[in-house]
PDB file of C-alpha atoms in Angstrom:
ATOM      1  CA  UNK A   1     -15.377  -0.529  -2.666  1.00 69.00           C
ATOM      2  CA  UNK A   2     -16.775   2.371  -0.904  1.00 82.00           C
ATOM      3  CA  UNK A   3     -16.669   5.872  -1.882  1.00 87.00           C
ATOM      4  CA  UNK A   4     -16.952   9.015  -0.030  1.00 89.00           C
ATOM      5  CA  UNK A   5     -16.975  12.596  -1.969  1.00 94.00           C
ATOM      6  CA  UNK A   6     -16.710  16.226  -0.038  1.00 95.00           C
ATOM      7  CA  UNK A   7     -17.190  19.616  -1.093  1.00 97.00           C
ATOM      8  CA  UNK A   8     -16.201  22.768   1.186  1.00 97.00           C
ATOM      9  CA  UNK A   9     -15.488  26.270   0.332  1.00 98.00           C
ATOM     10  CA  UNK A  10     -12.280  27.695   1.739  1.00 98.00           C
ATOM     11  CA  UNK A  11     -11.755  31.690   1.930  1.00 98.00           C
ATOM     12  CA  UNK A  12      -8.285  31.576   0.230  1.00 98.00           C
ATOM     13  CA  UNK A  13      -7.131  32.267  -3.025  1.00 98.00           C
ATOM     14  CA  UNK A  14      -7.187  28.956  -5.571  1.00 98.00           C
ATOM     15  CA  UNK A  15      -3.670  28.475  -5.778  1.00 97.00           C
ATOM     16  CA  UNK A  16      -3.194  29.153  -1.550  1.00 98.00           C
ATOM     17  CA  UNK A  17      -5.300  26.290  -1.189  1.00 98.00           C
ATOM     18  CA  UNK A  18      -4.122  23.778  -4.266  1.00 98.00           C
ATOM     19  CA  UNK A  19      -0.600  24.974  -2.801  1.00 97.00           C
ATOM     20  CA  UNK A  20      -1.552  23.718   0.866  1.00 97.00           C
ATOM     21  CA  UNK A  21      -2.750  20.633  -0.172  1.00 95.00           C
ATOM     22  CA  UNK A  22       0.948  19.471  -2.050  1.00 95.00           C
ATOM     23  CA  UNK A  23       2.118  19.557   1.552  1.00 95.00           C
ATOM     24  CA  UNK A  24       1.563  15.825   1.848  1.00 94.00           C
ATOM     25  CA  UNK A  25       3.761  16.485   5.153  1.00 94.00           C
ATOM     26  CA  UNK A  26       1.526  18.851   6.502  1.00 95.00           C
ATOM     27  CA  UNK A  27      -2.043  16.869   6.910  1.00 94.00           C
ATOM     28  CA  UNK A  28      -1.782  15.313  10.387  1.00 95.00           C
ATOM     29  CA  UNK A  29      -1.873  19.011  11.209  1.00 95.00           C
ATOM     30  CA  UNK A  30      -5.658  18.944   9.318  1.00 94.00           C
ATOM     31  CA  UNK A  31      -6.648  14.992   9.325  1.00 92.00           C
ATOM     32  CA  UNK A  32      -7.012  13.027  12.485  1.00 89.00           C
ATOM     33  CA  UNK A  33      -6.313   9.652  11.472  1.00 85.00           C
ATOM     34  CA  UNK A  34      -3.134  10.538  10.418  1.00 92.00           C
ATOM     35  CA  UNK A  35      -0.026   9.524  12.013  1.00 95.00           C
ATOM     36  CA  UNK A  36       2.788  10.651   9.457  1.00 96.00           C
ATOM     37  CA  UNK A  37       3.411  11.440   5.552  1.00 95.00           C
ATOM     38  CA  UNK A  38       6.519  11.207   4.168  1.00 96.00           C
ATOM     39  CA  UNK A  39       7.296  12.771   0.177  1.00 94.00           C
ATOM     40  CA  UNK A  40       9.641  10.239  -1.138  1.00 95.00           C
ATOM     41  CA  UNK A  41       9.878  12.250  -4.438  1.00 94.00           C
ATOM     42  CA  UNK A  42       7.618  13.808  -6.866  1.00 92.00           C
ATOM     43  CA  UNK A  43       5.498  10.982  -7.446  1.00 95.00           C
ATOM     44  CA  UNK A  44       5.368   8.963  -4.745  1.00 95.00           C
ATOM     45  CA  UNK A  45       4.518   9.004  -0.587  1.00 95.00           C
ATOM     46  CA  UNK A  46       4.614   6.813   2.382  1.00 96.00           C
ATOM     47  CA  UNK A  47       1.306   6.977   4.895  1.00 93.00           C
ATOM     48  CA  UNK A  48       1.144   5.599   8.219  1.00 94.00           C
ATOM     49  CA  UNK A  49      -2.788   6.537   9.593  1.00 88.00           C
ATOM     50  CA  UNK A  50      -4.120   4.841  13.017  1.00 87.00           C
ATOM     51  CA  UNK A  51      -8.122   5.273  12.294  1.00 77.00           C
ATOM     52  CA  UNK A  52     -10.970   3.418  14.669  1.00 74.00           C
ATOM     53  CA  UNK A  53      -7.922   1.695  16.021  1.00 80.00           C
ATOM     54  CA  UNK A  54      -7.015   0.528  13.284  1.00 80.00           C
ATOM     55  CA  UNK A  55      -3.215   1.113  12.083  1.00 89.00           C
ATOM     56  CA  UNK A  56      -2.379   1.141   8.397  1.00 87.00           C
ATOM     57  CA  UNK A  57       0.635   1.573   6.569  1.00 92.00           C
ATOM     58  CA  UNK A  58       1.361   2.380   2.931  1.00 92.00           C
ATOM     59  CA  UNK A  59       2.839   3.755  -0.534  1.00 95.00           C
ATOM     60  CA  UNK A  60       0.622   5.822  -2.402  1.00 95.00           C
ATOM     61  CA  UNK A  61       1.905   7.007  -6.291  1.00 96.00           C
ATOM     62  CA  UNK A  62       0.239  10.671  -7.355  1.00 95.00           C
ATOM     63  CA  UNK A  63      -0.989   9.553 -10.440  1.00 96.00           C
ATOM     64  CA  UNK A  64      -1.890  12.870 -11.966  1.00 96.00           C
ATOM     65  CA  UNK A  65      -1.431  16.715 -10.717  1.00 96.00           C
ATOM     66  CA  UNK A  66      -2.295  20.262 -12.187  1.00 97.00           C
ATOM     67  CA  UNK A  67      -1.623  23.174 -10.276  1.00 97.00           C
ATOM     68  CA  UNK A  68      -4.580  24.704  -9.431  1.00 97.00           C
ATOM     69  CA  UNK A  69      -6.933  22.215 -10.562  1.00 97.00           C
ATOM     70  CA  UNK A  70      -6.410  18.735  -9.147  1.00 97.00           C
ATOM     71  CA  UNK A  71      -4.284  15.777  -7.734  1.00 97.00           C
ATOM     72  CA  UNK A  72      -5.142  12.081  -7.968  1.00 96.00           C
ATOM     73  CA  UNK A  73      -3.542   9.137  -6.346  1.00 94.00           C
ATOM     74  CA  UNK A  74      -3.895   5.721  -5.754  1.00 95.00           C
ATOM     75  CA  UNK A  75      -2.261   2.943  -2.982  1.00 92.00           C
ATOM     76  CA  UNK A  76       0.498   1.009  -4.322  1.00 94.00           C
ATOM     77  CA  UNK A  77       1.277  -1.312  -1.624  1.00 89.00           C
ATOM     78  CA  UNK A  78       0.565  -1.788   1.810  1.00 80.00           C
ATOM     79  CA  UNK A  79      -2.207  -2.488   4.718  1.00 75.00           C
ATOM     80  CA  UNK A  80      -5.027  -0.670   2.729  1.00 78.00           C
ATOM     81  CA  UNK A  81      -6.372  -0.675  -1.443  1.00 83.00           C
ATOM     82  CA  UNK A  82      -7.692   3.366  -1.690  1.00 85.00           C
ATOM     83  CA  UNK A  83      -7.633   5.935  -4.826  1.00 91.00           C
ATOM     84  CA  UNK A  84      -8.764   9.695  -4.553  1.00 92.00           C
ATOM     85  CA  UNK A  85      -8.373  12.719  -6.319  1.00 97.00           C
ATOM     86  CA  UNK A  86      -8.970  16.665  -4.852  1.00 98.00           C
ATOM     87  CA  UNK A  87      -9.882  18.985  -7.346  1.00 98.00           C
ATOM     88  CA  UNK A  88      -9.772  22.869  -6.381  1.00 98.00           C
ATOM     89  CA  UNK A  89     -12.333  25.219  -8.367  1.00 98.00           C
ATOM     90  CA  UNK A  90     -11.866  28.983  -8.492  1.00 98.00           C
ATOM     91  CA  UNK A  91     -15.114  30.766  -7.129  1.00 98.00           C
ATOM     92  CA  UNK A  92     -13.170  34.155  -6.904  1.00 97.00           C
ATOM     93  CA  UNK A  93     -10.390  36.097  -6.224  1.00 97.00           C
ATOM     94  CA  UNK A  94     -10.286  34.962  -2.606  1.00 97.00           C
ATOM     95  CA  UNK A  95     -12.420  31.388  -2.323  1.00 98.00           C
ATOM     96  CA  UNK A  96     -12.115  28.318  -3.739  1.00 98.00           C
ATOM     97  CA  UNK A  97     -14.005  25.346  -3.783  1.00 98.00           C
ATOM     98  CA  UNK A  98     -12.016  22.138  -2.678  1.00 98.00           C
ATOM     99  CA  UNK A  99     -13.719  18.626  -3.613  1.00 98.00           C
ATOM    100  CA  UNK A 100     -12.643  15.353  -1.819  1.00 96.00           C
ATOM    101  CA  UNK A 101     -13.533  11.829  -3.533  1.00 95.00           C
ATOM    102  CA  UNK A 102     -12.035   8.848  -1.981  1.00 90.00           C
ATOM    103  CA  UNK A 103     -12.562   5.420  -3.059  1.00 88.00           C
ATOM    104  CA  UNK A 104     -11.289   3.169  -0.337  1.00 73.00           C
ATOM    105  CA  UNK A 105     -11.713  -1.135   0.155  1.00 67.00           C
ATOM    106  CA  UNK A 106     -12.530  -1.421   3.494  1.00 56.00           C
ATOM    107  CA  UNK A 107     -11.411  -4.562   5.337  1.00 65.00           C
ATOM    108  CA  UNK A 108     -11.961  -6.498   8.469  1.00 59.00           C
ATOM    109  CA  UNK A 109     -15.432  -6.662  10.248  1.00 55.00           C
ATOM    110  CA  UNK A 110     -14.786  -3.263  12.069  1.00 57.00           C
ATOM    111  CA  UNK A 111     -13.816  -0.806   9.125  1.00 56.00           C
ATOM    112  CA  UNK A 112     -16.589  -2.651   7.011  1.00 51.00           C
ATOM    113  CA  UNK A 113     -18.870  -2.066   9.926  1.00 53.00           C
ATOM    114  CA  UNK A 114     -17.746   1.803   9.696  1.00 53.00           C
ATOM    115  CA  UNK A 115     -18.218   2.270   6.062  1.00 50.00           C
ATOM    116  CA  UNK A 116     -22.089   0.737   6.633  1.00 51.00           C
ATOM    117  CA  UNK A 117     -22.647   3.727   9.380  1.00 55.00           C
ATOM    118  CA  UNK A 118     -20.573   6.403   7.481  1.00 53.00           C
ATOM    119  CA  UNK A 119     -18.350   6.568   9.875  1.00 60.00           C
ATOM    120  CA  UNK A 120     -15.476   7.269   6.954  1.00 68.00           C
ATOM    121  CA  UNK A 121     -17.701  10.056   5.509  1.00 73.00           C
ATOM    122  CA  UNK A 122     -17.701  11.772   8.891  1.00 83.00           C
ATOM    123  CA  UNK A 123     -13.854  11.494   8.675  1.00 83.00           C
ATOM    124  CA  UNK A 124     -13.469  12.731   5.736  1.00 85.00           C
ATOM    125  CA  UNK A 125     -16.354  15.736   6.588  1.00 91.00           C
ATOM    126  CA  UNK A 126     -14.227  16.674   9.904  1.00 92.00           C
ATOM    127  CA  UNK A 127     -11.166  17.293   7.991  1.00 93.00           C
ATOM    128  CA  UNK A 128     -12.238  18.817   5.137  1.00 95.00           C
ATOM    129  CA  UNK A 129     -13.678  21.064   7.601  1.00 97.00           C
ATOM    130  CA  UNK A 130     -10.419  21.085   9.744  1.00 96.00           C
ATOM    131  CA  UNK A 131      -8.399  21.675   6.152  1.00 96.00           C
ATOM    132  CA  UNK A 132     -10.512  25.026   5.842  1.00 97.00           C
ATOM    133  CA  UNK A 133      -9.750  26.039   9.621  1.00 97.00           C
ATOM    134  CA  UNK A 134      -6.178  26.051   8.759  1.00 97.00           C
ATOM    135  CA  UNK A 135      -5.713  27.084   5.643  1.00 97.00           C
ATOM    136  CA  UNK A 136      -8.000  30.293   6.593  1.00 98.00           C
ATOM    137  CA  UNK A 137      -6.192  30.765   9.628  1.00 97.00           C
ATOM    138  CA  UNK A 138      -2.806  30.643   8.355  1.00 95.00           C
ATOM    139  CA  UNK A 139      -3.916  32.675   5.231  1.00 94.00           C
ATOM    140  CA  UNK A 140      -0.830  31.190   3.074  1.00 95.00           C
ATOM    141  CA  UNK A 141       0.415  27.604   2.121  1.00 95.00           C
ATOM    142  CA  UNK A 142       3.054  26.122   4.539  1.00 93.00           C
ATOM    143  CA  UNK A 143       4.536  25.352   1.189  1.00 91.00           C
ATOM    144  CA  UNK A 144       4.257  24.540  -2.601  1.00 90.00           C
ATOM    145  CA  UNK A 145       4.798  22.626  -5.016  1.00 88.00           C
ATOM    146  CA  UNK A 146       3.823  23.674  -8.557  1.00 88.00           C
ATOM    147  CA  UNK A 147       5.308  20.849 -10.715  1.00 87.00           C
ATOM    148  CA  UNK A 148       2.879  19.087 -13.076  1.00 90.00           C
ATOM    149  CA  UNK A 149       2.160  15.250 -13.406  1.00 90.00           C
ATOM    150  CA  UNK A 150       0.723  13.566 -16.492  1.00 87.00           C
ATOM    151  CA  UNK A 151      -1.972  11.266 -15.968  1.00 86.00           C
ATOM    152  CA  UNK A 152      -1.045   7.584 -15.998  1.00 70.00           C
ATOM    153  CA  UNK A 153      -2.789   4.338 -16.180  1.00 60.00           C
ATOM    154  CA  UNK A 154      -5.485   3.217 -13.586  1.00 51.00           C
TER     155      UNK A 154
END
């Protein structure tokens, strides 16, 4: 299993940013690996990401949410085994800091190969730092969602 964790500061309010970030929809605007997201309903979503080439396809389940404070999911099927959780901590009226930890199984000589170089932390650098481009920039959520999720099993 490999595990990549990112911190960045974003110059929005707490809940602009935790608001953005429910907007499963939204992130091939902000990460380049992926294709599409689709919300099936509260708890679940469908991912389709193309990244080194390599094309993956799966469910994901939210597995716990807070507004303002974090959202954790994990794979439930599909190409690829992952987990993560994004926790958003209030450093003022107007900037939070966002934290990305992703725990991911890579697979296949190439994305094993990628992981070894830290090619999947750079990833997950660029669009962390893309996510606080366009969040600042836009200045509000495209969205939100403020519903709460209890934590469930591993």
């Amino acid at each position: 299993m490999s595990t990549v964790t990112e911190t960045i500061d974003v110059h929005v309010p707490v809940h602009t940013a935790y608001d953005q970030w429910t907007q499963f929809e939204s992130f091939p605007q902000f990460m380049s690996g992926v294709e599409s997201i689709r919300q099936v309903d509260d708890r679940h979503t469908h991912w389709v990401t193309k990244i080194g080439g390599v094309r993956r396809e799966f469910d994901a389940e939210i597995t716990e949410q807070h507004p303002d404070e974090r959202i954790a999911w994990k794979s439930t099927d599909g190409d690829t085994r992952h987990a993560g959780v994004v926790t958003f901590h209030r450093l003022g009226d107007t900037d939070t800091r966002v934290t990305v930890q992703l725990d991911w199984q890579p697979q296949g000589l190439t994305e094993k190969a990628g992981s070894a170089v830290g090619a999947d932390s750079m990833q997950v650098k660029a669009d962390t730092r893309r996510f606080k481009e366009f969040i600042e920039k836009r200045g509000t959520a495209t969205g939100t969602w403020r519903g709460e999720v209890p934590r469930t099993g591993s």
